[in-house]
Amino acid sequence: MLGKLLKHEFRATGRIMWVLYAAMLALSLGSHFAMRYMDEPHSALILRILATLVTVLWVLALMFGAVMTVVLMVQRFYKNFLTDEGYLMFTLPTGIPSMIFSKLIVSVVWVIVTILVMLLGVCLAVADSSLLQAAAGILRECIRMASVEVTINVAAILLEIALVVIVGMACSMLEFYAAMSLGYGFTGHKALWSVVSYFVISMVFQLIGGVMLVAMPGGMIRWFSSLEPMQGFHVTMCFAAAAELAAGAALYAVTWFSLKKRLNLA
């Protein structure tokens, strides 16, 4: 059933996301041509003004794409669980965990795709032949100089960063889910309670993080200080991933419990 939920969710959100990505890339290409062929000293004033406007629109489009992705994912959770559609949603022959994970997986995937599209858009806007040749030369030199140990370390670093970023994205979405689920357990002012719940959850996590840092044993601090820089980085990333997983598990439990026991759609 999870596969069917994912398929439906990707289809429902894709209709908006692909249009958004097409607009972002189109404006990136427009900005590329504007900066290369219109914003020149010998160009007419109207062309230079137009080039500036296109570039500003491109920057705004990238910012709008990032914000719109999060807004759409949060809106999908709200619409499917916390409005009248919730009555229909909870009659599906599947459990709440599958419903939550379908929203979460789709949200994380779209956030990742949005980041990749933004990076591609930046490359399309600013890249030229000389820049691409220089980047290719640097890449070839790095490959030539890389040893087995360096390659393994770089691969490990990239995997650790990817893990921390992806789990962090999931935690961020779960924080929205948990806050809304808690807020809609009240009988009135549900949106206001959702906002309050979000800030309370954020403060609780910040408080827990601060207490853990202050209460860290001196022996652990001395052990960490004795590590090599690369070892310290790997340990830090592992601790960060573990902390995010623990926070995500807590947020998931709050969301599940609120949807299962406290949800008030009246």
Short mmCIF file of C-alpha atoms in Angstrom, two decimals:
data_model
loop_
_atom_site.label_atom_id
_atom_site.label_comp_id
_atom_site.label_asym_id
_atom_site.label_seq_id
_atom_site.Cartn_x
_atom_site.Cartn_y
_atom_site.Cartn_z
CA MET A 1 0.00 0.00 0.00
CA LEU A 2 2.92 2.33 0.65
CA GLY A 3 3.89 2.05 -3.03
CA LYS A 4 0.40 3.09 -4.13
CA LEU A 5 0.41 6.02 -1.73
CA LEU A 6 3.81 7.13 -3.02
CA LYS A 7 2.65 6.86 -6.64
CA HIS A 8 -0.46 8.91 -5.94
CA GLU A 9 1.49 11.53 -3.97
CA PHE A 10 4.18 11.93 -6.64
CA ARG A 11 1.49 12.29 -9.30
CA ALA A 12 -0.44 14.88 -7.29
CA THR A 13 2.61 17.00 -6.44
CA GLY A 14 4.45 16.48 -9.72
CA ARG A 15 1.88 18.47 -11.68
CA ILE A 16 3.01 21.56 -9.81
CA MET A 17 6.67 20.76 -9.21
CA TRP A 18 7.61 20.05 -12.84
CA VAL A 19 6.02 23.32 -13.96
CA LEU A 20 7.94 25.11 -11.22
CA TYR A 21 11.22 23.48 -12.28
CA ALA A 22 10.61 24.34 -15.93
CA ALA A 23 10.06 28.00 -15.02
CA MET A 24 13.22 28.06 -12.86
CA LEU A 25 15.38 26.58 -15.63
CA ALA A 26 13.82 28.79 -18.31
CA LEU A 27 14.65 31.88 -16.28
CA SER A 28 18.16 30.52 -15.69
CA LEU A 29 18.69 30.28 -19.44
CA GLY A 30 17.18 33.72 -19.87
CA SER A 31 19.55 35.11 -17.26
CA HIS A 32 22.49 33.42 -19.01
CA PHE A 33 21.73 35.09 -22.33
CA ALA A 34 20.89 38.37 -20.64
CA MET A 35 24.24 38.53 -18.84
CA ARG A 36 26.24 37.36 -21.87
CA TYR A 37 24.65 39.27 -24.75
CA MET A 38 22.54 42.11 -23.34
CA ASP A 39 24.48 43.44 -20.34
CA GLU A 40 27.45 44.77 -22.32
CA PRO A 41 28.94 48.29 -22.28
CA HIS A 42 28.03 48.81 -25.94
CA SER A 43 24.46 47.54 -25.48
CA ALA A 44 21.53 49.92 -25.52
CA LEU A 45 20.30 51.16 -22.14
CA ILE A 46 16.96 49.39 -22.51
CA LEU A 47 18.77 46.08 -23.09
CA ARG A 48 20.91 46.54 -19.98
CA ILE A 49 17.81 47.34 -17.92
CA LEU A 50 16.06 44.29 -19.35
CA ALA A 51 19.08 42.12 -18.52
CA THR A 52 18.99 43.35 -14.92
CA LEU A 53 15.27 42.63 -14.66
CA VAL A 54 15.70 39.11 -16.04
CA THR A 55 18.52 38.42 -13.58
CA VAL A 56 16.45 39.68 -10.67
CA LEU A 57 13.52 37.52 -11.78
CA TRP A 58 15.85 34.52 -11.97
CA VAL A 59 17.08 35.05 -8.38
CA LEU A 60 13.50 35.50 -7.18
CA ALA A 61 12.43 32.37 -9.04
CA LEU A 62 15.10 30.28 -7.30
CA MET A 63 14.05 31.65 -3.91
CA PHE A 64 10.37 31.13 -4.72
CA GLY A 65 11.06 27.56 -5.86
CA ALA A 66 12.75 26.68 -2.57
CA VAL A 67 9.98 28.22 -0.45
CA MET A 68 7.19 26.83 -2.64
CA THR A 69 8.54 23.29 -2.33
CA VAL A 70 8.29 23.35 1.47
CA VAL A 71 4.93 25.13 1.42
CA LEU A 72 3.45 22.62 -1.01
CA MET A 73 4.67 19.63 1.03
CA VAL A 74 3.25 21.09 4.25
CA GLN A 75 0.01 21.98 2.48
CA ARG A 76 -0.37 18.40 1.21
CA PHE A 77 -0.07 17.05 4.76
CA TYR A 78 -2.57 19.61 6.04
CA LYS A 79 -5.07 19.02 3.25
CA ASN A 80 -4.98 15.22 3.38
CA PHE A 81 -4.95 14.76 7.16
CA LEU A 82 -6.35 17.85 8.85
CA THR A 83 -9.26 18.96 6.64
CA ASP A 84 -12.43 17.16 5.59
CA GLU A 85 -10.27 14.94 3.36
CA GLY A 86 -9.00 13.40 6.57
CA TYR A 87 -12.27 11.48 6.97
CA LEU A 88 -11.62 9.80 3.62
CA MET A 89 -7.88 9.41 4.22
CA PHE A 90 -8.34 7.49 7.44
CA THR A 91 -10.72 5.02 5.78
CA LEU A 92 -7.98 3.76 3.46
CA PRO A 93 -6.97 0.11 4.07
CA THR A 94 -3.56 1.05 5.44
CA GLY A 95 -2.08 2.25 8.70
CA ILE A 96 -1.10 5.73 9.76
CA PRO A 97 2.65 4.90 9.54
CA SER A 98 2.35 4.24 5.80
CA MET A 99 0.48 7.51 5.33
CA ILE A 100 3.08 9.50 7.25
CA PHE A 101 6.02 7.86 5.48
CA SER A 102 4.44 8.41 2.05
CA LYS A 103 4.24 12.16 2.75
CA LEU A 104 7.71 12.23 4.28
CA ILE A 105 9.47 10.33 1.48
CA VAL A 106 7.82 12.42 -1.24
CA SER A 107 8.67 15.65 0.60
CA VAL A 108 12.34 14.75 1.01
CA VAL A 109 12.63 13.65 -2.62
CA TRP A 110 11.13 16.88 -3.92
CA VAL A 111 13.35 18.99 -1.65
CA ILE A 112 16.42 17.16 -2.98
CA VAL A 113 15.26 17.60 -6.58
CA THR A 114 14.63 21.29 -5.93
CA ILE A 115 18.17 21.74 -4.63
CA LEU A 116 19.57 19.96 -7.70
CA VAL A 117 17.45 22.10 -10.02
CA MET A 118 18.66 25.25 -8.26
CA LEU A 119 22.29 24.16 -8.67
CA LEU A 120 21.66 23.35 -12.33
CA GLY A 121 20.01 26.72 -12.74
CA VAL A 122 23.04 28.50 -11.28
CA CYS A 123 25.32 26.56 -13.63
CA LEU A 124 23.17 27.43 -16.63
CA ALA A 125 23.11 31.10 -15.67
CA VAL A 126 26.78 31.71 -14.92
CA ALA A 127 28.67 29.03 -16.85
CA ASP A 128 30.51 29.71 -20.08
CA SER A 129 32.96 27.65 -22.14
CA SER A 130 36.08 28.90 -20.34
CA LEU A 131 34.57 28.23 -16.90
CA LEU A 132 33.51 24.72 -17.90
CA GLN A 133 36.98 23.98 -19.29
CA ALA A 134 38.60 25.22 -16.08
CA ALA A 135 36.27 23.08 -13.95
CA ALA A 136 36.99 20.02 -16.10
CA GLY A 137 40.75 20.65 -15.78
CA ILE A 138 40.51 20.91 -11.98
CA LEU A 139 38.49 17.70 -11.85
CA ARG A 140 41.01 15.81 -14.01
CA GLU A 141 43.87 17.06 -11.82
CA CYS A 142 42.09 15.97 -8.65
CA ILE A 143 41.46 12.51 -10.11
CA ARG A 144 45.11 12.22 -11.17
CA MET A 145 46.47 13.22 -7.77
CA ALA A 146 43.99 11.26 -5.68
CA SER A 147 45.32 8.23 -3.83
CA VAL A 148 43.24 5.32 -2.59
CA GLU A 149 43.19 6.69 0.95
CA VAL A 150 42.16 10.16 -0.19
CA THR A 151 39.45 8.71 -2.44
CA ILE A 152 38.02 6.65 0.42
CA ASN A 153 38.04 9.65 2.77
CA VAL A 154 36.36 11.89 0.20
CA ALA A 155 33.72 9.24 -0.50
CA ALA A 156 33.10 8.79 3.23
CA ILE A 157 32.81 12.55 3.73
CA LEU A 158 30.32 12.89 0.89
CA LEU A 159 28.23 9.97 2.15
CA GLU A 160 28.21 11.34 5.70
CA ILE A 161 27.22 14.82 4.54
CA ALA A 162 24.47 13.35 2.34
CA LEU A 163 23.16 11.26 5.25
CA VAL A 164 23.11 14.20 7.66
CA VAL A 165 21.44 16.48 5.08
CA ILE A 166 18.76 13.94 4.10
CA VAL A 167 17.94 13.02 7.70
CA GLY A 168 17.91 16.72 8.56
CA MET A 169 15.39 17.37 5.78
CA ALA A 170 13.18 14.57 7.09
CA CYS A 171 13.39 15.98 10.64
CA SER A 172 12.44 19.44 9.39
CA MET A 173 9.34 18.09 7.65
CA LEU A 174 8.43 15.94 10.67
CA GLU A 175 8.66 19.05 12.83
CA PHE A 176 5.96 20.66 10.69
CA TYR A 177 3.89 17.46 10.77
CA ALA A 178 4.16 17.11 14.55
CA ALA A 179 3.28 20.76 15.18
CA MET A 180 0.21 20.65 12.95
CA SER A 181 -0.91 17.32 14.37
CA LEU A 182 -0.66 18.69 17.90
CA GLY A 183 -2.37 21.96 17.00
CA TYR A 184 -5.32 20.24 15.37
CA GLY A 185 -5.93 18.18 18.50
CA PHE A 186 -7.43 21.28 20.12
CA THR A 187 -11.05 22.30 19.66
CA GLY A 188 -10.45 25.90 18.64
CA HIS A 189 -7.80 28.21 17.14
CA LYS A 190 -6.12 25.16 15.60
CA ALA A 191 -3.82 27.10 13.28
CA LEU A 192 -2.63 29.26 16.18
CA TRP A 193 -1.99 26.20 18.33
CA SER A 194 -0.04 24.65 15.45
CA VAL A 195 2.25 27.70 15.29
CA VAL A 196 2.69 27.65 19.06
CA SER A 197 3.44 23.92 18.95
CA TYR A 198 6.10 24.46 16.28
CA PHE A 199 7.95 27.04 18.37
CA VAL A 200 7.61 24.93 21.52
CA ILE A 201 9.07 21.90 19.74
CA SER A 202 11.95 24.00 18.41
CA MET A 203 12.72 25.39 21.87
CA VAL A 204 12.57 21.93 23.45
CA PHE A 205 15.11 20.57 20.97
CA GLN A 206 17.38 23.58 21.47
CA LEU A 207 17.14 23.14 25.24
CA ILE A 208 17.96 19.42 25.00
CA GLY A 209 20.92 20.15 22.73
CA GLY A 210 22.27 22.79 25.09
CA VAL A 211 21.90 20.55 28.14
CA MET A 212 23.67 17.68 26.38
CA LEU A 213 26.60 19.94 25.45
CA VAL A 214 26.91 21.32 28.97
CA ALA A 215 26.57 17.89 30.59
CA MET A 216 29.12 16.22 28.30
CA PRO A 217 31.69 14.35 30.43
CA GLY A 218 35.18 15.81 30.55
CA GLY A 219 36.67 12.48 29.50
CA MET A 220 34.67 12.53 26.29
CA ILE A 221 35.79 16.07 25.53
CA ARG A 222 39.45 15.12 26.08
CA TRP A 223 39.00 12.03 23.89
CA PHE A 224 37.45 14.10 21.11
CA SER A 225 40.25 16.70 21.35
CA SER A 226 42.85 13.97 20.93
CA LEU A 227 41.46 12.81 17.58
CA GLU A 228 42.99 13.65 14.23
CA PRO A 229 41.04 16.29 12.25
CA MET A 230 39.63 13.75 9.81
CA GLN A 231 38.68 11.37 12.61
CA GLY A 232 37.05 14.25 14.47
CA PHE A 233 35.03 15.12 11.40
CA HIS A 234 33.77 11.54 10.98
CA VAL A 235 32.85 11.29 14.67
CA THR A 236 31.04 14.64 14.53
CA MET A 237 29.02 13.60 11.49
CA CYS A 238 28.10 10.27 13.11
CA PHE A 239 26.93 12.04 16.27
CA ALA A 240 24.96 14.54 14.18
CA ALA A 241 23.25 11.75 12.22
CA ALA A 242 22.45 9.86 15.44
CA ALA A 243 21.01 13.00 17.05
CA GLU A 244 18.87 13.72 13.99
CA LEU A 245 17.62 10.14 13.89
CA ALA A 246 16.65 10.34 17.57
CA ALA A 247 14.88 13.67 17.01
CA GLY A 248 13.14 12.30 13.93
CA ALA A 249 11.94 9.24 15.85
CA ALA A 250 10.52 11.48 18.60
CA LEU A 251 8.78 13.76 16.08
CA TYR A 252 7.37 10.76 14.23
CA ALA A 253 6.02 9.33 17.51
CA VAL A 254 4.35 12.67 18.33
CA THR A 255 2.82 12.85 14.85
CA TRP A 256 1.58 9.26 14.95
CA PHE A 257 0.10 9.61 18.44
CA SER A 258 -1.61 12.91 17.60
CA LEU A 259 -3.16 11.57 14.39
CA LYS A 260 -4.15 8.32 16.09
CA LYS A 261 -5.45 9.54 19.45
CA ARG A 262 -5.86 13.33 19.55
CA LEU A 263 -6.91 14.47 16.08
CA ASN A 264 -10.04 16.62 16.10
CA LEU A 265 -11.43 17.27 12.61
CA ALA A 266 -14.63 18.86 13.90
#
